[in-house]
Structures are given as C-alpha cells and as structure tokens.
Short mmCIF file of C-alpha atoms in Angstrom, two decimals:
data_model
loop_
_atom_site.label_atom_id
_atom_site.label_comp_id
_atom_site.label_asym_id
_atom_site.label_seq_id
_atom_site.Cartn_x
_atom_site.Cartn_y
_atom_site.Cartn_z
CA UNK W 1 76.59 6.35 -156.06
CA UNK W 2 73.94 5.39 -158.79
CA UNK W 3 75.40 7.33 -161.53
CA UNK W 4 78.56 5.19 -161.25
CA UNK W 5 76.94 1.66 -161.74
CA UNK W 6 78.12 0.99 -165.13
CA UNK W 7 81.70 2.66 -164.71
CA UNK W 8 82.10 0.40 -161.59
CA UNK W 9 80.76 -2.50 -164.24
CA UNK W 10 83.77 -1.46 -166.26
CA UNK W 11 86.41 -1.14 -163.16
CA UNK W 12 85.64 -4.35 -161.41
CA UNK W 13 85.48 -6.58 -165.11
CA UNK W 14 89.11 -4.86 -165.31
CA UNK W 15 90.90 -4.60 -162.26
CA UNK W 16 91.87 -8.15 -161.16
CA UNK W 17 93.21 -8.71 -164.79
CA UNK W 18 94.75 -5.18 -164.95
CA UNK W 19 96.88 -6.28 -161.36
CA UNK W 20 97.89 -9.90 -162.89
CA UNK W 21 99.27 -8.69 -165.89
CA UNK W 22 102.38 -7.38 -164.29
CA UNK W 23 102.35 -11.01 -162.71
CA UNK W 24 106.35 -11.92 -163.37
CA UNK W 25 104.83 -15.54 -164.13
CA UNK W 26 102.27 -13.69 -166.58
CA UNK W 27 103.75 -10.77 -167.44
CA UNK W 28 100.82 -9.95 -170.15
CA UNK W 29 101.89 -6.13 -169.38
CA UNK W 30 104.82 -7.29 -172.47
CA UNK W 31 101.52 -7.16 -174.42
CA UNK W 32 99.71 -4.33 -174.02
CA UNK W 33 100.10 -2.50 -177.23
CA UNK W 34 98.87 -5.36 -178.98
CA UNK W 35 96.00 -5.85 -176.96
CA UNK W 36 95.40 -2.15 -177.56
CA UNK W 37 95.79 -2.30 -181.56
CA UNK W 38 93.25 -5.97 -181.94
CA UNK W 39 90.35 -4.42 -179.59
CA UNK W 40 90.60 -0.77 -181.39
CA UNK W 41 90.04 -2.21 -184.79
CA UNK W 42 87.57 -4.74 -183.28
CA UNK W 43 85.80 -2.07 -181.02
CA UNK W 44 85.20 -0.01 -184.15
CA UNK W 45 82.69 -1.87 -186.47
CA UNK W 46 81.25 -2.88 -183.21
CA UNK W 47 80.84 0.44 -181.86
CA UNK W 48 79.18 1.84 -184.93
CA UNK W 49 77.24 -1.57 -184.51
CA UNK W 50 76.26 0.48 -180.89
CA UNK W 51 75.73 3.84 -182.48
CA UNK W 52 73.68 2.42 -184.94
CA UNK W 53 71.34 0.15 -182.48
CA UNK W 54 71.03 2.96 -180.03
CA UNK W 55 69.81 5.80 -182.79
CA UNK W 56 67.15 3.38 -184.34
CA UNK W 57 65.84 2.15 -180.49
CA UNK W 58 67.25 -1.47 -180.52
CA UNK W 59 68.50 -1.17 -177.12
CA UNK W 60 68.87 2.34 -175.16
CA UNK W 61 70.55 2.90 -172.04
CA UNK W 62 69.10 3.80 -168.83
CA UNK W 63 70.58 7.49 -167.55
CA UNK W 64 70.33 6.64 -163.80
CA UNK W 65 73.32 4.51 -163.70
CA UNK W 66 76.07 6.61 -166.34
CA UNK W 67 77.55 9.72 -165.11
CA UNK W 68 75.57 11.31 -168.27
CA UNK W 69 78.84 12.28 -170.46
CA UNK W 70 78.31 10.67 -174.51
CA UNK W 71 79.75 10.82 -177.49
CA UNK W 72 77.93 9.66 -180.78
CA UNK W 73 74.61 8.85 -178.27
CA UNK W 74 76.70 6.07 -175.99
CA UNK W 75 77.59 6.83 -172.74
CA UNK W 76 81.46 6.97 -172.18
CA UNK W 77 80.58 3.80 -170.02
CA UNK W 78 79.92 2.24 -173.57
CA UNK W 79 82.67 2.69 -174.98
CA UNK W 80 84.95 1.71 -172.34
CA UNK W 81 82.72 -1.66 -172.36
CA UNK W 82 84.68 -2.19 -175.63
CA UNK W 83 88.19 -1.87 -173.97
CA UNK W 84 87.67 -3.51 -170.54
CA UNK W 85 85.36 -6.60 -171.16
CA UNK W 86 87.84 -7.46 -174.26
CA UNK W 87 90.97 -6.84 -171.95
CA UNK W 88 89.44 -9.57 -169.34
CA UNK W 89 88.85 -11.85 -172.19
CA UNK W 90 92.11 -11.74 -173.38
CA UNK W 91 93.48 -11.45 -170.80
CA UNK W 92 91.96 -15.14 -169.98
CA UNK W 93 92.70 -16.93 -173.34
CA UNK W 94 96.21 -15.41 -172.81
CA UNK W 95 96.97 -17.10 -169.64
CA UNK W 96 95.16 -20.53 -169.86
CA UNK W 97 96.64 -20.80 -173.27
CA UNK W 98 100.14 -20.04 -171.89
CA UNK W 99 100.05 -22.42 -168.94
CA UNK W 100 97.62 -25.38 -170.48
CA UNK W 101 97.42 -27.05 -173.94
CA UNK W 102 94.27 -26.74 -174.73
CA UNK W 103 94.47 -27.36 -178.66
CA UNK W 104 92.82 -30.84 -177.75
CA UNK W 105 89.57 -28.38 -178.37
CA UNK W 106 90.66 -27.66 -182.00
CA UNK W 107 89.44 -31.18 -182.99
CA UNK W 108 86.12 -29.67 -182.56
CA UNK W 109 87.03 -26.55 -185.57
CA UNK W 110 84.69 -28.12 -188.42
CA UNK W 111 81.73 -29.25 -185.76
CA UNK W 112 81.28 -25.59 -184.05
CA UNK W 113 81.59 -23.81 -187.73
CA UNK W 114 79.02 -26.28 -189.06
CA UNK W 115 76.16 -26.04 -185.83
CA UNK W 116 77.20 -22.34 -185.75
CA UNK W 117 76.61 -21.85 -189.39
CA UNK W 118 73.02 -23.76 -189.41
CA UNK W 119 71.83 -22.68 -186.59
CA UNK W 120 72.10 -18.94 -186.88
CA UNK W 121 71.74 -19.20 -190.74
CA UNK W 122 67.96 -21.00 -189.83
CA UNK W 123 67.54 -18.45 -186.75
CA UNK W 124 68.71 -15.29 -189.20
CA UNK W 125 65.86 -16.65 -191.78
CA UNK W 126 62.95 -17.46 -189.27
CA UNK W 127 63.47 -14.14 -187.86
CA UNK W 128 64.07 -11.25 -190.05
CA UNK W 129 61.89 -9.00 -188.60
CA UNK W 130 64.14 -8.86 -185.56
CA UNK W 131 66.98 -6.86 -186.13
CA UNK W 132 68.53 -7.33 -183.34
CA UNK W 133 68.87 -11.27 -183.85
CA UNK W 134 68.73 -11.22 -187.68
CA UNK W 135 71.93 -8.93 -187.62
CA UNK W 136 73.50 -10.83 -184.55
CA UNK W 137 73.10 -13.94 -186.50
CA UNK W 138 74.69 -12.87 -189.87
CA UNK W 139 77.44 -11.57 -188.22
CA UNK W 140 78.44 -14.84 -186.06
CA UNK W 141 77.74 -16.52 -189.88
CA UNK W 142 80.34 -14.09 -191.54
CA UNK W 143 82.90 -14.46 -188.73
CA UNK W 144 83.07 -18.21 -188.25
CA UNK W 145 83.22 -18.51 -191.90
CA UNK W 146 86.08 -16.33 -192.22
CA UNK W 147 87.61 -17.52 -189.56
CA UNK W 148 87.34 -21.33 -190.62
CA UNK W 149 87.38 -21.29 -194.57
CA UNK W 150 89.37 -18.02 -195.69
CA UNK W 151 91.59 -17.29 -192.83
CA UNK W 152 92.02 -20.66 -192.21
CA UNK W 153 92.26 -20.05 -188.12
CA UNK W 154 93.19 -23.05 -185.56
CA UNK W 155 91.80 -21.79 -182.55
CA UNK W 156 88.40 -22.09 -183.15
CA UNK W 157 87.60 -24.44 -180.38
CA UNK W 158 89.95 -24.05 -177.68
CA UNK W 159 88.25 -20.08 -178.14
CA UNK W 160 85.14 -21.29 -177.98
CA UNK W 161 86.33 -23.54 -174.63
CA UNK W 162 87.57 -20.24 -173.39
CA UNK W 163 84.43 -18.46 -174.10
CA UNK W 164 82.75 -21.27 -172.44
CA UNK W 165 84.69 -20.27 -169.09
CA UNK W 166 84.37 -16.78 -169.34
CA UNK W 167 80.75 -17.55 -168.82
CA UNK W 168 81.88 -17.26 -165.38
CA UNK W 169 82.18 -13.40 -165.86
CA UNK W 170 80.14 -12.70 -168.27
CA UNK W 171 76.51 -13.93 -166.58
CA UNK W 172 77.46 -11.73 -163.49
CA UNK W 173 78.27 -8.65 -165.69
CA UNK W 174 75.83 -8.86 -168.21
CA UNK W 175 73.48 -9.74 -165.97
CA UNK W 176 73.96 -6.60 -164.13
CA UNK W 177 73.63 -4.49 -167.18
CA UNK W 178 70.48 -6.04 -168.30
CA UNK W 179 69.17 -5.42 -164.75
CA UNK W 180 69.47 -8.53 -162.38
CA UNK W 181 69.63 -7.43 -159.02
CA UNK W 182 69.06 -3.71 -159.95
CA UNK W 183 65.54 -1.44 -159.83
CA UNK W 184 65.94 -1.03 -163.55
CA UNK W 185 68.03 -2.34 -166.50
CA UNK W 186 70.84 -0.08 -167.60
CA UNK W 187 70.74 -1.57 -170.75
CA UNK W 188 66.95 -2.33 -172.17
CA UNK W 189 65.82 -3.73 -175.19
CA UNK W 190 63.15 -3.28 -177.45
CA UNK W 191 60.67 -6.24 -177.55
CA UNK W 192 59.99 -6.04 -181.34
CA UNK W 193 63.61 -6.46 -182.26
CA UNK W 194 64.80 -9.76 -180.24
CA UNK W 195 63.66 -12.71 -179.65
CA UNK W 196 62.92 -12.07 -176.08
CA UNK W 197 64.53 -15.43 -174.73
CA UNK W 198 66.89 -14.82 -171.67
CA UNK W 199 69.20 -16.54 -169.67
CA UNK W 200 68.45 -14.89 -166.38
CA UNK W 201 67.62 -10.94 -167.28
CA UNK W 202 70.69 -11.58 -170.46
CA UNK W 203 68.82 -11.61 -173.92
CA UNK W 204 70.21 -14.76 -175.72
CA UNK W 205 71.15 -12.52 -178.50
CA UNK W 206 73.92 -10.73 -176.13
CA UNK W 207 75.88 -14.04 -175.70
CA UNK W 208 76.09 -14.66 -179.43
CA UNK W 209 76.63 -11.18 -179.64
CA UNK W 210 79.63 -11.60 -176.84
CA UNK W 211 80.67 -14.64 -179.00
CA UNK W 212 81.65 -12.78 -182.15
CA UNK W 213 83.06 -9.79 -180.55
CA UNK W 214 85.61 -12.53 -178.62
CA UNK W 215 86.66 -14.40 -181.58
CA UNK W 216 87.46 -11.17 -183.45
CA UNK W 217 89.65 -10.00 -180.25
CA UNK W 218 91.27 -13.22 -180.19
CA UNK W 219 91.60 -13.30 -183.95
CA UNK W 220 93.93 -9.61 -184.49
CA UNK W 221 95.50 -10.09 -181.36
CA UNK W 222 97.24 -13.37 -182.36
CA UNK W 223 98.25 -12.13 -185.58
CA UNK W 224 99.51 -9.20 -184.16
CA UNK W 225 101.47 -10.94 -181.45
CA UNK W 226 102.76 -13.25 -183.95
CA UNK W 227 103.96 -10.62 -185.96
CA UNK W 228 105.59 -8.53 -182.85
CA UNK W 229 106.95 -11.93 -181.71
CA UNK W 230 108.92 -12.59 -185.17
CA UNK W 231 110.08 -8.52 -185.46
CA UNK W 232 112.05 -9.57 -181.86
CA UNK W 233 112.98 -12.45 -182.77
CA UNK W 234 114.72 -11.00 -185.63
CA UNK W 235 116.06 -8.88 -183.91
CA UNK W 236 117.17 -10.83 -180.98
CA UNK W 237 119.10 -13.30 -183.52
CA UNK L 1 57.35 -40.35 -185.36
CA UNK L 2 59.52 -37.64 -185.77
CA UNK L 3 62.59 -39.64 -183.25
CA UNK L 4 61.83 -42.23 -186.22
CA UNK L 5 62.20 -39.62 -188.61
CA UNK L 6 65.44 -38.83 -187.73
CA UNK L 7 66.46 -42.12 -187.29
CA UNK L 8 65.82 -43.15 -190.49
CA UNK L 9 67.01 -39.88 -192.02
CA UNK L 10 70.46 -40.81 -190.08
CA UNK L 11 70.30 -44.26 -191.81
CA UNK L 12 69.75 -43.04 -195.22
CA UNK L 13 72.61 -40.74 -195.12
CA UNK L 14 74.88 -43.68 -195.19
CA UNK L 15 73.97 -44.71 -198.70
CA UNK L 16 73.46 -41.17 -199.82
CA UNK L 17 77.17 -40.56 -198.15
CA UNK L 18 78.67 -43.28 -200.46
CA UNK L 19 76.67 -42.34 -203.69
CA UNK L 20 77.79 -38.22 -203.44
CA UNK L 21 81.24 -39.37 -202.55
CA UNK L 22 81.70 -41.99 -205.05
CA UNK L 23 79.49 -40.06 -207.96
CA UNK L 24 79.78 -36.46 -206.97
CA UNK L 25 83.46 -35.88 -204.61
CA UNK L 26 85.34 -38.27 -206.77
CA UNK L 27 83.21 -37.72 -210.31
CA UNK L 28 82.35 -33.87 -211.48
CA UNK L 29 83.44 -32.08 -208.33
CA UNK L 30 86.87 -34.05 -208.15
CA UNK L 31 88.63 -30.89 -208.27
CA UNK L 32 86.60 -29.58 -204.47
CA UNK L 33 87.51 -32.73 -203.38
CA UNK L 34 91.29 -33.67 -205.25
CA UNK L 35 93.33 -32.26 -202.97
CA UNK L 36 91.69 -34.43 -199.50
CA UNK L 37 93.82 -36.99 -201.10
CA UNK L 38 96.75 -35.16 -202.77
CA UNK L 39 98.70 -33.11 -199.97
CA UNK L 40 101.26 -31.88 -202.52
CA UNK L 41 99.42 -28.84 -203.35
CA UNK L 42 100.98 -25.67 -200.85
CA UNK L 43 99.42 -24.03 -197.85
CA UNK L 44 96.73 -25.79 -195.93
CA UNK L 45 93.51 -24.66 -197.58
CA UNK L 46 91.65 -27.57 -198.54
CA UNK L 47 89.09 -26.94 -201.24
CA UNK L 48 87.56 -30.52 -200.09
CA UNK L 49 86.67 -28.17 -197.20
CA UNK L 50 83.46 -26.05 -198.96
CA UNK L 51 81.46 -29.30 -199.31
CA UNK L 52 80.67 -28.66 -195.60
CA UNK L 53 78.78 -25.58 -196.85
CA UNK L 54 77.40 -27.96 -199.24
CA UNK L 55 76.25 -30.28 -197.63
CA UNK L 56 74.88 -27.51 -194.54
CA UNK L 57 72.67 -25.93 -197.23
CA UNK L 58 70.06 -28.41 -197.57
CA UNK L 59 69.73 -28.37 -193.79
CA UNK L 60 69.37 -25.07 -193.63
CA UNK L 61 66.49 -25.12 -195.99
CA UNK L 62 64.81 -27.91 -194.07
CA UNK L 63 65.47 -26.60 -190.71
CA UNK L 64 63.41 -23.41 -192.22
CA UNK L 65 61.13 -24.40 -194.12
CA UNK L 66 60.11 -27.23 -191.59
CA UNK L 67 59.65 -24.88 -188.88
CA UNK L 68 58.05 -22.27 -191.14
CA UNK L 69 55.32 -25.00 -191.20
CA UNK L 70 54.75 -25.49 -187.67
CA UNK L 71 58.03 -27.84 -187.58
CA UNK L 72 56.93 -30.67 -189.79
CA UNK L 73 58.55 -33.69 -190.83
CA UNK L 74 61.15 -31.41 -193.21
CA UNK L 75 62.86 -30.19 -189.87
CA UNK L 76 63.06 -33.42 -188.01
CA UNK L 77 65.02 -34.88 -192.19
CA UNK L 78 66.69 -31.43 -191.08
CA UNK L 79 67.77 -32.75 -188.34
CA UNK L 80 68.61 -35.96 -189.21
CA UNK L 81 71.09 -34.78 -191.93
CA UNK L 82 72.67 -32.17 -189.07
CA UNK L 83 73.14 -35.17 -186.78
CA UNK L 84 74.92 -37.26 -189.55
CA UNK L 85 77.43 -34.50 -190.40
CA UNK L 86 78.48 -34.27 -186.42
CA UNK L 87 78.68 -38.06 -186.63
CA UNK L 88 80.75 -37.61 -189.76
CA UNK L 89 83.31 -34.99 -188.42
CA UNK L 90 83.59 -36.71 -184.39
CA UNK L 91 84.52 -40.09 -186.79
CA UNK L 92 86.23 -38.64 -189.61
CA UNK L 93 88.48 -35.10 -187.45
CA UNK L 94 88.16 -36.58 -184.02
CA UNK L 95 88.86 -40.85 -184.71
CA UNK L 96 90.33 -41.13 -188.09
CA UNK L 97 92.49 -38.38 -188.03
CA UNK L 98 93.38 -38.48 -184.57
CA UNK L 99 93.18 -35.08 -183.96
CA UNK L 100 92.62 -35.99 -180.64
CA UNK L 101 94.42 -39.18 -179.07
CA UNK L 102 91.15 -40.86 -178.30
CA UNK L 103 90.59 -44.69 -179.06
CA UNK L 104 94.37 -45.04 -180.60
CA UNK L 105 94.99 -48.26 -178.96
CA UNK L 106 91.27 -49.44 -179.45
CA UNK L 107 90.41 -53.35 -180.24
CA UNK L 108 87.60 -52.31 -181.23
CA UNK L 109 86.84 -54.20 -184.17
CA UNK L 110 84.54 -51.76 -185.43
CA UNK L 111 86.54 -48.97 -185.01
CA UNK L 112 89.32 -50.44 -186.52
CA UNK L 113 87.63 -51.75 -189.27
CA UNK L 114 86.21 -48.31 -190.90
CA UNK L 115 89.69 -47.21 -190.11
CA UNK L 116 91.54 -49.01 -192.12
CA UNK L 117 88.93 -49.02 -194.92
CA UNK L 118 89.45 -45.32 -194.94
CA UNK L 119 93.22 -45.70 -195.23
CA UNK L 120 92.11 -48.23 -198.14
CA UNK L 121 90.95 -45.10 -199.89
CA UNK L 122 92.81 -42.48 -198.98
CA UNK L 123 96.22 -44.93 -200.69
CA UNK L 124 95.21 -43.23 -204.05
CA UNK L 125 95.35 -39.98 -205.31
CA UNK L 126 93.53 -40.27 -208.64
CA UNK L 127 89.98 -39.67 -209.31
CA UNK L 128 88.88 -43.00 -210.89
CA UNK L 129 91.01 -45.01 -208.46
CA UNK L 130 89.96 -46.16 -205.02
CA UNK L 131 87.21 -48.27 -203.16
CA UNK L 132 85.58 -48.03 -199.52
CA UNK L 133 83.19 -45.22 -200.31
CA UNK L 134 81.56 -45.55 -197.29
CA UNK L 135 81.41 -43.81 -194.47
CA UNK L 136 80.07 -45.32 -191.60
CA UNK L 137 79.75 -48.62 -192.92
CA UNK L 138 82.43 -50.20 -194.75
CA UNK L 139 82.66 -53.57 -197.01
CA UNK L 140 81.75 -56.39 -194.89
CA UNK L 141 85.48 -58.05 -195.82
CA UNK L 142 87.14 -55.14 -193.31
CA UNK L 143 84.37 -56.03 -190.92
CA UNK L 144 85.68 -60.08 -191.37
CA UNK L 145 89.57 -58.97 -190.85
CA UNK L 146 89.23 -57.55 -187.70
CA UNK L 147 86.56 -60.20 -185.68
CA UNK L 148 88.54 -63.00 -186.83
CA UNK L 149 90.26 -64.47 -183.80
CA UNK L 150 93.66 -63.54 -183.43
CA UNK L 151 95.71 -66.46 -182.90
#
C-alpha cells in the first residue's frame, strides 16, 4: 500500500472535484479543455522548475511512497501533482466565482501587489544563498507584476481570497507530502537552500510557491474561457 | 523607539506625500502621472500606476539594508513608509474611489472632508492647475465645511 501514498495524494485532491463537475448546477465538465490547455502551459515552466530542483538536490523525493516509474527524474506522481492540485483549484475559483460576487476583494489589487512585491523583493535580497526561496521569491515578484501592471488583470484579490480558502486543502495535502503524519517525508528538502520556516511539516516557501502556480492557472484559464466563450457566442448569434 | 520610529516615519510621509505630488507627480513626471486625471486616453493602463514601484523601491532598500544590520532604525523608516502606502491605497482604492461600498453614507466629517478635497483636485486636468495636494490631511477650510453645524 506504501508505494501508492502520493498517487492516492493525487486521487483524493481530485476526485470530489472530478464528481461535481458534471454537477447540472456546475457543469464545469463544459470546461474541461480549457482547464486542460491553462494548466499544460502553466505545468510546463513549472515542471522544468521540478526537473531542475530535483537534479541540483533542492528537494528529492522519497521512493517508499511512488510506485518508482519517472520521467526526466520526477516520479509520474509529480507530474500528475501539476494536473490534479490545479484542477481542484480551479475547480474552486470556478464555482465560488460563479455562485458569489466576490470582486468586493479586487479593491485590495494595488495593496497585495505592493506587500507582495516588498516583501519577497526584501526576502529574495536577504537570502540569495537559498535557492529555493531566492527563486520562489523572484518568481511571485515577476508574476504579480505582470499580472497587475502589464496584463492589467482584475482578479488579483478575489484569487488571492480564493487561495486563502483553498488553504483548507492545501495544509492537509501538503502537509502529507512534506511528511505530517507519515514515518518519512515524501518530499524533503535540503536545509541549505530554504529558509527552514514551516507551517506544520510545509516549508513556507511551498505556499508562496502554491501562490504563483494558482494565479498563473487562474490567469490562462480566464483568457482562454473568455475567448471560447466569445467563439460561441458568435456563433450562437 | 522603533514603534516611535514608525510613527513618526508615518507622520512625515504626509508632508513628503504633498511635496512629491505637488513637485514631482504634477511637475517633471506629469506625464507618469497625466493621465490619473485625464481618462480620455484608451484602454485602462494607467501610467500614474508605476509610481507604486516608485515609491516601493526605497522600502525595499530600507527593509534590506536595515535588517542587513541587525534590523536598525532603517527597517523600522522601512516600515513606516510600507504602512503609509497601505494607508494610502485602503483611503485612496478602497474610500475615495469606492471600490468597495464602505462608508458611502458616512457623516463623518473627516472622511468627508479629504473626500471632497480630493474631488477639489481631481476637477482639473492640467499640470499647473489644481490645489489639495494632500493626502491625508487636507486644507483646514474642508476640515471647517464639514464640522460646521448643519442647520
């Protein structure tokens, strides 16, 4: 049963969300080839991202809990962690945006950008040395700011109320993986390249980490909806 | 000492506030800051928009610096400028602009007073034009309009 820890990781974080989606109130199923296109282009960089962390010993995984099949050093549990933890989040943002207003949260745009921006910008500088957080930090920098200034995005903080929620999920889950309630982590870090504060066994880094990865889900699957949303409609009228 | 710090920090943004935005936002950089005022231009991008980056730069290099040095008193000024630009976007997105419908109705006189002085400005869209550079405090006159009795 071991080996299949982090595919049952992957099943559970899915499942529920997977069942709803065909939901006639719901009916996110209408969806699913844009959900498919966003998290392929944003699994990607972030996979290589993986790839890249795992060959230099940032983080490695722990063989007693993956079935032992990888491609490009991550364990096909990896890279199904791009697909299904995306597809929950979504999945989320899809339906409490559809049945609640939540743009109230968009007042808040310029204040998250800003504390995001000095934070990790100050965080990114004090700790260079740490690849793990240096890169984590640049890359929330890069995103927000793109987000905010060039694509000029207006869900910025009704995302970030979202993301809030999904804390919900995502302490259980990553908390697994980083090895709460387990012998050993499956996923384990290297001391010298974080900055060893955790929120339970989950490495602060991960959340910011979690943080971009959302927005950039969030971000292509919008714009693809919107554009798959005005094809029908032109066709429709 | 450093809660002090970042008191008075907070304070002295207020002055600093009016002298960048009367000197700076409406004298060389005019053109970041032209089109906060001027909504004829197309699209929504709002050049007035990088003087967040600005203005988060200093910080940045305060917050760093500061801490480098066992966080002295250059991260608590830091601080104290970080504080002031939340204060500046829950008054000037949140309140002024109403972005969300909190305090609409509000007697405050307060409130209503640095409103209105910021519709005061915002009534001209030339450079040299304009008064109530202020932020958080506004000419004592706006102040006088709205605690006078109402009869």
């Amino acid at each position: 049963m071991q080996p299949y820890t982090y595919l049952l990781i992957n099943f559970f974080t899915i499942i529920i969300c997977f069942i709803y989606s065909f939901d006639r109130r719901i009916q996110f199923n209408r969806h699913f080839g844009t959900f498919a296109k966003a998290s392929i282009i944003v699994a990607i960089p972030f996979i290589l991202w993986d790839i890249y962390f795992t060959k230099i010993g940032v983080w490695w995984f722990n063989d007693a809990y993956v079935i032992g099949w990888r491609i490009g050093g991550l364990p096909i549990e990896e890279w199904l962690f791009f697909i299904c933890i995306p597809f929950s989040c979504v999945f989320t943002y899809f339906c409490l945006t559809k049945f609640f207003d939540l743009s109230l949260f968009n007042a808040f745009n310029n204040i998250i950008v800003f504390i995001t921006t000095i934070v990790c910008a100050v965080v990114a500088l004090l700790y260079f040395d740490r690849t793990y957080t240096m890169v984590t930090a640049i890359v929330m920098i890069c995103s927000v700011i793109y987000f905010h200034f060039i694509a000029k995005q207006e869900w910025i903080g009704q995302a970030s109320f979202i993301f809030f929620v999904l804390m919900l999920g995502f302490f259980p889950v990553n908390g697994i993986l980083t090895g709460s309630g387990l012998e050993s982590p499956i996923v384990n870090y290297n001391p010298n390249e974080f900055l060893n504060l955790r929120m339970g066994t989950i490495p602060i880094e991960d959340a910011v980490y979690g943080y971009a990865q959302f927005l950039w889900n969030i971000y292509f699957f919008t714009k693809f909806k919107k554009s798959t949303e005005r094809i029908e409609n032109a066709i429709t009228s | 000492m450093n809660f002090l710090i970042v008191v008075l920090v907070f304070t002295l943004m207020e002055p600093i506030t009016w002298l960048i935005h009367k000197y700076v936002m409406h004298g060389f950089l005019w053109i970041l800051h032209k089109d906060h005022h001027d909504h004829s231009t197309p699209g929504h991008l709002e050049k007035n928009d990088y003087f967040f980056v600005i203005f988060a730069i200093p910080a940045i290099a305060l917050f760093y610096f500061g801490a480098l040095q066992g966080y002295n008193y250059m991260f608590y000024i830091g601080l104290g400028i970080t504080l002031y630009g939340m204060a500046y976007f829950f008054v000037h997105d949140i309140f002024i602009h109403q972005r969300i419908k909190i305090f609409r109705n509000t007697q405050n006189p307060y409130f209503l007073a640095i409103r209105r002085a910021h519709k005061q400005h915002h009534k001209y869209i030339g450079k040299e034009d304009g008064e109530c550079f202020g932020f958080l405090f506004v000419p004592i006159k706006y102040f006088k309009m709205f605690f006078k009795p109402s009869k």
